[in-house]
XYZ file of C-alpha atoms in Angstrom:
448
model
C -39.774 17.010 62.081
C -36.725 19.255 61.678
C -34.422 16.246 61.461
C -36.405 14.622 58.651
C -36.624 17.941 56.826
C -32.858 18.448 57.031
C -32.219 14.923 55.795
C -34.591 15.432 52.869
C -32.784 18.642 51.968
C -29.455 16.868 51.899
C -30.784 13.933 49.863
C -32.399 16.193 47.278
C -29.389 18.445 46.910
C -26.715 15.749 46.927
C -28.610 13.773 44.277
C -29.580 16.806 42.162
C -26.537 16.775 39.874
C -26.855 13.100 38.974
C -30.628 13.197 38.608
C -30.520 16.159 36.247
C -27.866 14.438 34.139
C -29.845 11.203 33.987
C -32.908 13.171 32.913
C -31.084 14.890 30.076
C -29.331 11.675 28.987
C -32.697 9.999 28.371
C -33.426 10.188 24.651
C -37.225 9.786 24.733
C -38.558 13.306 25.189
C -41.847 12.436 26.900
C -40.174 10.315 29.594
C -37.480 12.933 30.109
C -40.074 15.671 30.545
C -42.007 13.518 33.013
C -38.900 12.921 35.134
C -38.008 16.598 34.913
C -41.443 17.691 36.138
C -41.323 15.225 39.052
C -37.834 16.331 40.096
C -38.548 20.058 39.776
C -41.761 19.563 41.769
C -39.768 17.945 44.582
C -37.403 20.919 44.616
C -40.346 23.322 44.797
C -41.574 21.429 47.875
C -38.187 22.143 49.396
C -38.509 25.798 48.387
C -41.938 25.961 50.030
C -40.562 24.584 53.300
C -37.930 27.325 53.221
C -40.266 30.061 52.040
C -39.492 32.340 55.009
C -35.851 32.582 53.985
C -36.864 33.051 50.358
C -39.314 35.872 51.098
C -36.819 37.543 53.428
C -34.081 37.623 50.795
C -36.329 38.496 47.846
C -37.798 41.423 49.754
C -34.290 42.564 50.624
C -33.008 42.294 47.049
C -36.047 43.820 45.323
C -35.977 46.774 47.726
C -32.541 47.655 46.272
C -31.179 48.244 49.769
C -28.621 45.527 49.282
C -25.142 45.864 47.811
C -24.509 46.666 44.188
C -23.689 43.026 43.458
C -27.231 41.888 44.358
C -28.756 44.303 41.891
C -26.165 43.295 39.289
C -26.991 39.594 39.724
C -30.702 40.314 39.241
C -29.990 42.199 36.005
C -27.678 39.455 34.738
C -30.244 36.720 35.463
C -32.894 38.732 33.624
C -30.551 38.939 30.624
C -30.028 35.164 30.724
C -33.744 34.425 30.664
C -34.416 37.053 28.002
C -31.680 35.519 25.855
C -33.393 32.120 26.082
C -36.715 33.670 25.077
C -35.051 35.437 22.119
C -33.487 32.186 20.916
C -36.903 30.518 21.065
C -38.700 33.345 19.242
C -36.186 33.309 16.387
C -36.302 29.526 16.125
C -32.769 28.650 17.233
C -34.165 26.449 20.014
C -37.611 24.914 20.432
C -40.251 26.463 22.666
C -40.318 23.277 24.730
C -36.543 23.409 25.255
C -36.743 27.102 26.193
C -39.448 26.420 28.782
C -37.370 23.597 30.267
C -34.322 25.858 30.490
C -36.140 28.791 32.072
C -38.095 26.624 34.506
C -35.006 24.658 35.544
C -32.725 27.658 36.080
C -35.437 29.674 37.828
C -36.012 26.730 40.177
C -32.351 26.425 41.125
C -31.879 30.164 41.595
C -34.864 30.343 43.927
C -33.768 27.136 45.661
C -30.319 28.556 46.421
C -31.780 31.787 47.804
C -34.317 29.908 49.938
C -31.716 27.594 51.483
C -29.513 30.424 52.744
C -30.593 31.265 56.324
C -32.327 34.586 56.803
C -29.764 35.639 59.399
C -27.066 35.250 56.717
C -24.418 34.080 59.162
C -21.323 32.915 57.355
C -20.879 29.586 59.118
C -24.520 28.632 58.608
C -24.940 30.265 55.217
C -22.196 28.138 53.697
C -24.181 24.989 54.476
C -26.364 25.654 51.421
C -23.332 26.035 49.145
C -21.588 23.078 50.749
C -24.471 20.747 49.880
C -24.253 21.686 46.207
C -20.545 20.875 46.250
C -21.277 17.589 48.041
C -23.667 16.864 45.170
C -20.813 17.451 42.750
C -18.587 14.997 44.634
C -21.375 12.417 44.733
C -21.965 12.814 41.005
C -18.306 12.175 40.135
C -18.058 9.204 42.513
C -21.249 7.685 41.075
C -19.835 7.905 37.552
C -16.585 6.219 38.596
C -18.476 3.440 40.393
C -20.734 2.814 37.394
C -17.678 2.735 35.125
C -15.979 0.153 37.355
C -19.199 -1.883 37.169
C -18.795 -1.992 33.390
C -21.187 0.731 32.241
C -20.045 3.271 29.676
C -21.279 6.463 28.102
C -22.445 7.037 24.554
C -23.267 9.747 22.030
C -20.085 11.792 22.332
C -18.518 13.494 19.323
C -14.956 12.760 20.476
C -15.144 8.963 20.643
C -13.946 8.041 17.181
C -11.616 10.887 16.328
C -9.754 11.722 19.553
C -9.553 8.538 21.580
C -6.067 8.474 23.075
C -5.288 9.679 26.607
C -2.200 11.713 25.728
C -1.236 12.869 29.235
C -1.210 9.315 30.590
C 0.906 8.298 27.602
C 3.808 10.281 29.034
C 3.757 7.980 32.048
C 3.813 4.853 29.922
C 0.078 4.175 30.151
C -1.583 3.544 26.803
C -5.364 3.776 27.032
C -8.412 5.338 25.480
C -10.079 8.360 27.001
C -13.048 7.355 29.152
C -16.545 8.666 28.577
C -18.295 7.990 31.890
C -21.897 6.701 31.984
C -23.614 9.894 33.139
C -21.159 12.333 31.572
C -22.580 14.997 29.234
C -19.329 14.775 27.217
C -15.635 14.062 27.687
C -14.385 17.646 27.824
C -17.238 18.984 29.944
C -16.938 16.072 32.366
C -13.206 16.767 32.641
C -13.963 20.339 33.739
C -16.503 19.053 36.262
C -14.006 16.470 37.581
C -11.384 19.183 38.038
C -13.832 21.281 40.049
C -14.655 18.277 42.222
C -10.946 17.578 42.776
C -10.167 21.184 43.738
C -13.039 21.451 46.218
C -12.395 17.961 47.600
C -8.733 18.843 48.181
C -9.556 22.028 50.097
C -12.438 20.352 51.931
C -9.888 17.865 53.249
C -7.202 20.446 53.931
C -9.596 22.865 55.657
C -11.377 20.046 57.528
C -14.802 20.711 56.033
C -15.540 17.009 55.733
C -16.357 15.226 59.001
C -14.757 12.018 57.795
C -11.252 12.143 56.313
C -11.782 8.821 54.564
C -14.706 10.272 52.594
C -12.631 13.314 51.696
C -9.771 11.120 50.477
C -12.170 9.002 48.397
C -13.540 12.199 46.848
C -10.034 13.267 45.870
C -9.153 9.832 44.460
C -12.321 9.441 42.383
C -12.125 13.019 41.124
C -8.477 12.632 40.152
C -9.216 9.338 38.385
C -12.049 10.943 36.416
C -9.941 14.003 35.598
C -6.902 12.112 34.342
C -8.807 9.459 32.362
C -10.952 12.007 30.505
C -7.620 13.579 29.487
C -9.091 17.066 29.469
C -5.952 19.177 29.190
C -7.753 22.425 29.917
C -9.130 21.030 33.170
C -5.752 19.600 34.223
C -4.054 22.915 33.436
C -6.756 24.812 35.360
C -6.308 22.606 38.433
C -2.554 23.249 38.468
C -2.971 27.010 37.982
C -5.638 27.199 40.699
C -3.446 25.380 43.219
C -0.552 27.726 42.416
C -2.691 30.883 42.647
C -4.291 29.851 45.940
C -0.851 29.013 47.374
C 0.502 32.402 46.281
C -2.565 34.114 47.729
C -2.257 32.498 51.156
C 1.492 33.164 51.061
C 0.896 36.836 50.316
C -1.199 37.174 53.483
C 1.585 35.633 55.537
C 3.964 38.231 56.943
C 6.945 35.966 56.367
C 6.032 35.006 52.832
C 4.490 38.116 51.302
C 7.823 39.361 49.956
C 8.281 36.116 48.003
C 5.013 36.360 46.086
C 6.074 38.967 43.512
C 9.376 37.249 42.554
C 7.621 33.866 42.291
C 4.840 35.355 40.179
C 7.372 37.024 37.833
C 9.321 33.780 37.420
C 6.138 31.830 36.665
C 5.050 34.462 34.145
C 8.419 34.366 32.369
C 8.361 30.567 32.337
C 4.847 30.503 30.887
C 5.768 33.105 28.268
C 8.796 31.118 27.112
C 6.672 27.963 26.864
C 4.045 29.752 24.784
C 6.471 31.305 22.286
C 8.193 27.964 21.818
C 4.979 26.007 21.186
C 5.424 25.763 17.385
C 8.799 24.031 17.813
C 8.165 22.304 21.126
C 7.890 18.563 20.565
C 6.085 17.933 23.849
C 3.438 20.506 22.965
C 3.085 19.080 19.465
C 2.553 15.600 20.843
C -0.190 16.887 23.124
C -2.090 18.286 20.157
C -5.147 16.392 18.919
C -6.048 18.596 15.997
C -5.096 21.766 14.224
C -3.186 23.165 17.206
C -2.402 22.569 20.877
C -5.912 23.790 21.782
C -7.636 21.304 19.442
C -8.826 24.038 17.116
C -9.974 26.402 19.852
C -7.556 29.170 18.862
C -8.974 29.097 15.330
C -12.473 29.611 16.751
C -11.237 32.433 18.988
C -9.511 34.271 16.121
C -12.740 34.132 14.125
C -14.564 35.495 17.186
C -12.115 38.384 17.611
C -12.545 39.303 13.950
C -16.312 39.200 14.429
C -16.138 41.452 17.502
C -13.990 44.036 15.700
C -16.769 44.524 13.132
C -18.955 46.441 15.577
C -22.698 46.725 15.115
C -25.581 47.652 17.385
C -26.343 43.995 18.202
C -23.045 43.801 20.098
C -24.515 46.021 22.790
C -26.986 43.412 24.108
C -25.721 40.317 22.320
C -27.547 37.753 20.204
C -29.171 35.685 22.948
C -28.804 32.024 23.880
C -26.796 30.168 21.183
C -25.621 33.578 20.025
C -22.900 32.060 17.863
C -25.676 30.496 15.759
C -27.960 33.555 15.758
C -25.103 35.808 14.626
C -23.877 33.333 11.972
C -20.464 33.440 13.654
C -20.338 29.646 13.781
C -20.564 29.540 9.972
C -16.956 30.749 9.947
C -15.564 27.778 11.862
C -18.056 24.963 11.424
C -15.757 23.360 8.846
C -13.601 22.271 11.793
C -16.337 19.857 12.875
C -17.315 18.264 9.576
C -16.914 14.507 9.841
C -17.518 14.453 13.588
C -20.436 12.578 15.077
C -22.657 15.647 15.075
C -25.355 16.633 12.597
C -25.162 20.321 13.570
C -21.521 21.509 13.451
C -22.732 25.115 13.365
C -24.064 24.733 16.927
C -20.627 23.993 18.389
C -19.866 26.690 20.969
C -16.959 29.139 21.162
C -15.141 27.075 23.828
C -14.442 30.197 25.859
C -16.733 31.349 28.640
C -16.148 35.095 28.422
C -16.357 35.190 24.623
C -19.587 33.200 24.790
C -21.002 35.631 27.355
C -20.128 38.521 25.042
C -21.782 36.928 21.997
C -24.863 35.937 24.028
C -25.312 39.055 26.198
C -23.173 41.728 24.528
C -21.171 44.516 26.136
C -23.833 45.103 28.784
C -24.009 41.483 29.893
C -20.219 41.100 29.863
C -19.837 44.183 32.045
C -22.443 42.868 34.492
C -20.670 39.524 34.697
C -17.255 41.111 35.285
C -18.748 43.180 38.131
C -20.228 40.017 39.675
C -16.919 38.181 39.362
C -14.985 41.099 40.848
C -17.239 41.467 43.877
C -17.251 37.720 44.505
C -13.452 37.658 44.623
C -13.432 40.826 46.714
C -15.787 39.402 49.349
C -13.815 36.150 49.486
C -10.652 38.143 50.120
C -12.284 40.378 52.712
C -13.730 37.476 54.684
C -10.484 35.527 54.731
C -8.175 38.485 55.362
C -10.096 39.930 58.279
C -11.398 36.739 59.871
C -8.948 34.028 58.738
C -12.017 31.833 58.247
C -10.283 28.952 56.490
C -13.261 27.363 54.631
C -13.399 30.545 52.528
C -10.356 29.232 50.649
C -12.362 26.258 49.368
C -15.008 28.565 47.913
C -12.438 31.009 46.573
C -10.854 28.088 44.715
C -14.185 27.406 42.953
C -14.333 30.913 41.517
C -10.669 30.903 40.482
C -10.852 27.422 38.945
C -13.956 28.226 36.900
C -12.404 31.513 35.786
C -9.247 29.750 34.571
C -11.073 26.791 33.009
C -13.386 29.288 31.330
C -10.506 30.067 28.982
C -11.039 26.639 27.379
C -14.712 25.869 28.053
C -18.079 27.355 29.017
C -17.558 26.556 32.695
C -19.524 29.363 34.359
C -22.198 29.653 31.647
C -25.653 28.117 31.817
C -24.464 25.669 29.138
C -22.462 23.896 31.892
C -25.144 22.885 34.380
C -22.930 21.128 36.952
C -20.285 23.852 37.154
C -22.606 26.839 36.967
C -24.781 25.773 39.917
C -21.964 25.809 42.566
C -20.652 29.058 41.080
C -24.138 30.565 41.200
C -24.631 29.405 44.791
C -21.407 31.060 45.966
C -22.138 34.306 44.129
C -25.675 34.522 45.530
C -24.408 33.814 49.045
C -21.831 36.600 48.817
C -24.451 38.967 47.448
C -26.544 38.418 50.584
C -23.733 38.836 53.103
C -23.986 41.886 55.380
C -21.620 44.731 54.569
C -19.953 44.565 57.965
C -18.592 41.258 59.167
C -18.257 40.773 62.900
C -14.970 38.990 63.502
C -16.294 37.503 66.745
C -18.919 35.573 64.778
C -16.156 33.436 63.282
C -14.636 32.347 66.576
C -15.241 28.674 67.342
C -17.590 28.259 64.394
C -17.539 25.617 61.730
C -19.626 24.593 58.765
C -18.925 20.912 59.350
């Protein structure tokens, strides 16, 4: 019975990313809602089977005896759901859409908590997070396979206007950017592909995959998806994450820790010189697809900064889900999207995760999120420094990658379903870890 239950868990989790995307790609609302109800019901069966873990953790969190980060996560999740309700009440999203959002996110939050063992051992607790990342790898591979079979995506606003793969052009390859069959969009799928590549790389390097061939295939398919979507923000984020993780591991090495500061200074100076030379840098100009190197993002951000400087009481708690619409901020930059294949240019987001969090949840929500991010990084560091438990690096890379890619997208917001779920799983796991970690518990353990 336990074997079949474990297999069902893996099947449901590994297929969750693709199933949710297929559901939301279906245009007929009634069929989509039917599929959504069936899928969510299956997940609740899984939650019921793991109800002992769920009740154990909920009792622990609600009692407020857990670390500050647990309480902070609860408050932040409440703000997310309240923001969705606010958007529905004021008519920025439909009641039906709001119910779907709340029900879906509540299901996945409870699912993650229920799958983490009640003993909260690191090597067993990471199984729950690992399955969500396996689901991510499966989702990317499925898209690549379907593309090779001749299927393609549709309904993306970038298709007609920004079709060339500019990065590949520098290697003599002239081709159009690929919108994969189950991709929510080119840019968002690029961010997802980068996350899959980063985790696949460290899963192979840290021997988290049983089979090296599978790990290599994950890396190949993820890299193919990343490079053919030509998402420059995702490619940049992958490179930065690899550099930061390398510097981090080097800093913990007695022989290499003295090299970290000089290397970091040199990289900072190099980056600074690149940035100040952008207006006259031909390579940077050729990588531009619109008004600037960031495809108009900097224009949106400047409008957002101006909006933030004009303080009012609403900035304290934000404007709720789709806050850029509720606050009329998007009216300032919607002209950038006239002529695109979208009937609602005012609904285009801020293309920056932290700015979007501020507009949606205000100063309070932004502070809560920064606390969550800080403690997540802190616990990653503590676990790796004191135990040298190598799989921690793979999960640390997720947080760093999403933080960097969040400069160009909404990577760790609820707007990005596929990226937010692994991030949420890792954060919840760290919030449930015991304060004291027994080093002996890491000896001869593995999450493979």
